[in-house]
Coordinates of C-alpha atoms in Angstrom, one line a residue:
X1379 CA 0.0 0.0 0.0
X1380 CA 1.5 3.4 -1.0
X1381 CA 1.6 6.5 1.2
X1382 CA 0.5 9.7 -0.5
X1383 CA 0.2 12.4 2.2
X1384 CA -0.8 15.7 0.6
X1385 CA 1.9 17.8 2.3
X1386 CA 4.7 15.2 2.9
X1387 CA 8.1 16.8 3.6
X1388 CA 11.6 15.5 4.4
X1389 CA 13.5 17.0 7.4
X1390 CA 17.1 16.9 8.7
X1391 CA 18.4 17.9 12.1
X1392 CA 21.8 18.6 13.7
X1393 CA 22.7 18.9 17.3
X1394 CA 24.8 22.0 17.9
X1395 CA 28.0 21.4 19.9
X1396 CA 28.2 25.1 20.8
X1397 CA 24.9 25.3 22.7
X1398 CA 22.0 23.2 24.0
X1399 CA 20.1 23.2 20.7
X1400 CA 19.0 21.0 17.8
X1401 CA 18.6 22.6 14.4
X1402 CA 15.8 21.2 12.2
X1403 CA 15.5 22.1 8.6
X1404 CA 12.7 21.6 6.0
X1405 CA 14.6 19.7 3.4
X1406 CA 11.8 19.5 0.9
X1407 CA 11.4 23.3 0.7
X1408 CA 15.1 24.1 1.0
X1409 CA 15.9 21.7 -1.9
X1410 CA 13.1 23.1 -4.1
X1411 CA 13.6 25.9 -6.7
X1412 CA 11.2 28.2 -5.1
X1413 CA 11.7 31.9 -6.2
X1414 CA 9.8 34.9 -5.0
X1415 CA 7.5 36.2 -7.7
X1416 CA 7.3 39.8 -6.4
X1417 CA 6.9 42.0 -9.5
X1418 CA 6.8 39.0 -11.7
X1419 CA 3.4 37.5 -11.5
X1420 CA 2.8 37.5 -7.7
X1421 CA -1.0 37.6 -7.1
X1422 CA -0.7 39.1 -3.6
X1423 CA -2.4 38.2 -0.4
X1424 CA -5.7 39.9 -0.8
X1425 CA -9.1 38.2 -1.2
X1426 CA -8.8 38.3 -5.0
X1427 CA -6.1 38.4 -7.7
X1428 CA -4.1 41.6 -7.1
X1429 CA -1.2 41.1 -9.6
X1430 CA -1.7 44.6 -11.0
X1431 CA -1.1 46.2 -7.6
X1432 CA 2.4 44.7 -7.3
X1433 CA 2.0 44.6 -3.5
X1434 CA 3.2 41.0 -2.8
X1435 CA 3.0 40.3 1.0
X1436 CA 3.0 44.1 1.8
X1437 CA -0.8 44.7 1.7
X1438 CA -1.3 44.5 5.5
X1439 CA 1.9 46.1 6.8
X1440 CA 4.8 44.4 8.6
X1441 CA 4.1 42.9 12.0
X1442 CA 7.2 43.6 14.1
X1443 CA 8.6 40.9 16.3
X1444 CA 9.4 43.1 19.3
X1445 CA 11.2 46.2 20.5
X1446 CA 14.5 45.3 18.9
X1447 CA 12.8 44.9 15.5
X1448 CA 11.0 48.2 16.0
X1449 CA 14.2 50.1 17.0
X1450 CA 16.1 48.6 14.0
X1451 CA 13.3 49.7 11.6
X1452 CA 13.3 53.2 12.9
X1453 CA 17.1 53.6 12.6
X1454 CA 17.1 52.4 9.0
X1455 CA 14.0 54.4 8.0
X1456 CA 15.8 57.5 9.1
X1457 CA 18.5 56.7 6.6
X1458 CA 16.2 56.6 3.6
X1459 CA 16.0 59.6 1.3
X1460 CA 12.9 60.9 -0.5
X1461 CA 14.4 59.6 -3.8
X1462 CA 14.4 56.1 -2.3
X1463 CA 11.1 56.2 -0.4
X1464 CA 7.8 57.3 -2.1
X1465 CA 6.1 58.0 1.3
X1466 CA 9.1 59.7 3.0
X1467 CA 7.8 61.9 5.8
X1468 CA 9.3 65.0 4.2
X1469 CA 7.0 64.6 1.3
X1470 CA 3.8 63.7 3.3
X1471 CA 1.8 64.9 6.2
X1472 CA 3.4 63.7 9.5
X1473 CA 2.6 60.0 9.1
X1474 CA 3.5 57.7 12.0
X1475 CA 5.6 54.8 10.7
X1476 CA 4.0 52.2 13.0
X1477 CA 0.9 51.7 15.2
X1478 CA -0.2 49.2 17.8
X1479 CA -2.8 46.7 16.6
X1480 CA -5.5 45.1 18.8
X1481 CA -3.0 42.5 20.0
X1482 CA -0.5 45.1 21.1
X1483 CA 1.9 44.4 18.3
X1484 CA 3.6 47.2 16.4
X1485 CA 2.6 47.1 12.7
X1486 CA 3.9 49.4 10.0
X1487 CA 1.4 52.1 8.9
X1488 CA -0.7 51.6 5.8
X1489 CA -0.9 54.2 3.1
X1490 CA -3.5 53.6 0.4
X1491 CA -4.1 50.1 1.7
X1492 CA -0.5 48.9 1.7
X1493 CA 2.7 49.3 3.8
X1494 CA 4.1 52.8 4.1
X1495 CA 7.5 51.4 3.0
X1496 CA 6.2 50.0 -0.2
X1497 CA 7.0 52.1 -3.3
X1498 CA 4.2 51.7 -5.9
X1499 CA 4.7 51.0 -9.6
X1500 CA 5.8 54.1 -11.4
X1501 CA 7.8 55.6 -8.5
X1502 CA 11.0 57.1 -9.9
X1503 CA 13.1 55.5 -7.1
X1504 CA 11.9 52.0 -8.0
X1505 CA 8.9 49.9 -7.1
X1506 CA 9.2 47.6 -4.1
X1507 CA 10.4 47.9 -0.5
X1508 CA 12.1 51.2 0.2
X1509 CA 14.1 49.6 2.9
X1510 CA 15.4 47.0 0.5
X1511 CA 16.2 49.7 -2.0
X1512 CA 18.0 51.7 0.6
X1513 CA 20.1 48.7 1.8
X1514 CA 21.3 47.9 -1.7
X1515 CA 22.2 51.6 -2.3
X1516 CA 24.2 51.6 0.9
X1517 CA 26.0 48.4 -0.1
X1518 CA 24.6 46.7 3.0
X1519 CA 22.5 43.6 3.6
X1520 CA 18.7 43.9 3.3
X1521 CA 18.5 41.5 6.2
X1522 CA 19.9 44.2 8.5
X1523 CA 17.5 46.9 7.3
X1524 CA 14.1 45.2 6.9
X1525 CA 11.6 44.0 9.6
X1526 CA 12.3 40.3 10.4
X1527 CA 9.1 39.0 8.9
X1528 CA 9.9 40.8 5.6
X1529 CA 13.3 39.3 5.0
X1530 CA 12.4 35.8 6.4
X1531 CA 9.2 35.0 4.4
X1532 CA 8.8 32.4 2.8
X1533 CA 11.0 30.9 5.6
X1534 CA 9.8 30.7 9.2
X1535 CA 11.7 30.0 12.4
X1536 CA 10.1 28.4 15.4
X1537 CA 11.5 27.3 18.7
X1538 CA 10.5 24.9 21.4
X1539 CA 12.2 24.3 24.7
X1540 CA 11.9 21.0 26.7
X1541 CA 11.8 20.6 30.4
X1542 CA 15.6 20.3 30.6
X1543 CA 16.2 23.6 28.7
X1544 CA 17.1 22.0 25.4
X1545 CA 16.0 24.1 22.5
X1546 CA 14.8 22.8 19.2
X1547 CA 14.8 25.4 16.4
X1548 CA 13.0 24.7 13.2
X1549 CA 13.5 26.5 9.9
X1550 CA 10.7 25.7 7.5
X1551 CA 8.5 26.8 4.7
X1552 CA 6.1 29.6 5.7
X1553 CA 2.6 28.3 5.1
X1554 CA -0.7 30.0 4.7
X1555 CA -1.7 29.0 8.2
X1556 CA 1.2 31.0 9.6
X1557 CA -0.6 34.3 8.8
X1558 CA -3.3 33.4 11.3
X1559 CA -7.1 33.4 10.7
X1560 CA -6.7 35.9 7.8
X1561 CA -4.5 33.5 5.9
X1562 CA -7.5 31.4 5.0
X1563 CA -9.0 34.4 3.1
X1564 CA -6.0 34.8 0.8
X1565 CA -6.9 34.4 -2.9
X1566 CA -3.5 32.9 -3.4
X1567 CA -0.4 31.9 -1.5
X1568 CA 2.9 31.4 -3.4
X1569 CA 4.2 28.2 -1.8
X1570 CA 1.0 26.4 -2.8
X1571 CA 1.5 26.9 -6.5
X1572 CA 4.0 25.4 -8.9
X1573 CA 4.3 28.9 -10.6
X1574 CA 6.7 29.9 -7.8
X1575 CA 9.0 26.9 -8.2
X1576 CA 10.8 27.8 -11.4
X1577 CA 13.9 29.4 -9.9
X1578 CA 17.4 28.8 -11.2
X1579 CA 18.9 27.5 -7.9
X1580 CA 17.7 25.7 -4.8
X1581 CA 16.4 27.7 -1.8
X1582 CA 19.3 26.6 0.4
X1583 CA 21.6 28.3 -2.2
X1584 CA 19.5 31.3 -3.1
X1585 CA 18.6 32.2 0.5
X1586 CA 22.0 31.5 2.1
X1587 CA 22.1 34.9 3.8
X1588 CA 18.6 34.5 5.3
X1589 CA 19.1 30.9 6.4
X1590 CA 22.4 31.8 8.1
X1591 CA 20.8 34.7 9.9
X1592 CA 17.9 32.6 11.1
X1593 CA 20.2 29.8 12.3
X1594 CA 24.0 30.3 12.5
X1595 CA 27.0 30.1 10.3
X1596 CA 27.8 26.7 11.8
X1597 CA 24.2 25.3 11.2
X1598 CA 24.2 26.6 7.6
X1599 CA 27.6 24.9 7.0
X1600 CA 26.1 21.6 8.2
X1601 CA 23.2 22.1 5.9
X1602 CA 25.5 22.6 2.9
X1603 CA 27.5 19.5 3.8
X1604 CA 24.3 17.5 4.0
X1605 CA 23.1 18.5 0.6
X1606 CA 26.6 17.9 -0.8
X1607 CA 26.5 14.4 0.7
X1608 CA 23.2 13.7 -1.0
X1609 CA 24.5 15.0 -4.3
X1610 CA 27.5 12.7 -4.1
X1611 CA 25.2 9.8 -3.2
X1612 CA 22.8 10.8 -6.1
X1613 CA 20.0 10.9 -3.5
X1614 CA 17.2 13.1 -5.0
X1615 CA 15.2 15.1 -2.4
X1616 CA 11.4 14.7 -2.5
X1617 CA 9.7 17.2 -4.8
X1618 CA 7.8 19.9 -3.1
X1619 CA 4.0 19.3 -2.8
X1620 CA 3.2 22.2 -5.1
X1621 CA 5.4 20.6 -7.8
X1622 CA 4.0 17.1 -7.2
X1623 CA 0.5 18.4 -7.7
X1624 CA 1.4 19.9 -11.0

């Protein structure tokens, strides 16, 4: 009898000799050729196809992870110029950059129903995240400029600590459910469609910087060694569910 789970994934884990931690990685997603479709056919996360808006995941603003994330955002927002940021405060009426939602979480302000840091199509400084544009112009990593959720998606980091203080950290694909109740209303979510799996390289290669920042240099090196071992053994990772359903 065959086993055909709808969302079957492979996983690999490494015990870290430097701390009481086990790193667990979603092999199926990291070995896939997922590539973000922002500006290239992304249908967005509204309740209907919003390809023409070019908003990607930015329609609801960025939910900040805490005070450090907020402070980092404000520092880098202050470095942006009006030429890089369409809604720069100097060219608008005293807009607050964030506000507290009903759960007490800081969320970036919305302007015309999308994040205040999102430059719209036609802006002379370039469409897309102003923070990302600013980071590239400064020759710095976008990981250090953008809110955590913005540079991590479609990856997600989760942690669990057992009764002995041992931490298991999981780096996996960000699923529709991770957006909370509102995720079920999305017209479309990129990791559920084969359209987003036509990249030139695997996720573990194309998102090296993000994976390293979400784990550690040591953990990423173990991941690279693991995939290299599989290559030598000619062991082909399981195709991603979105590709299997094609």
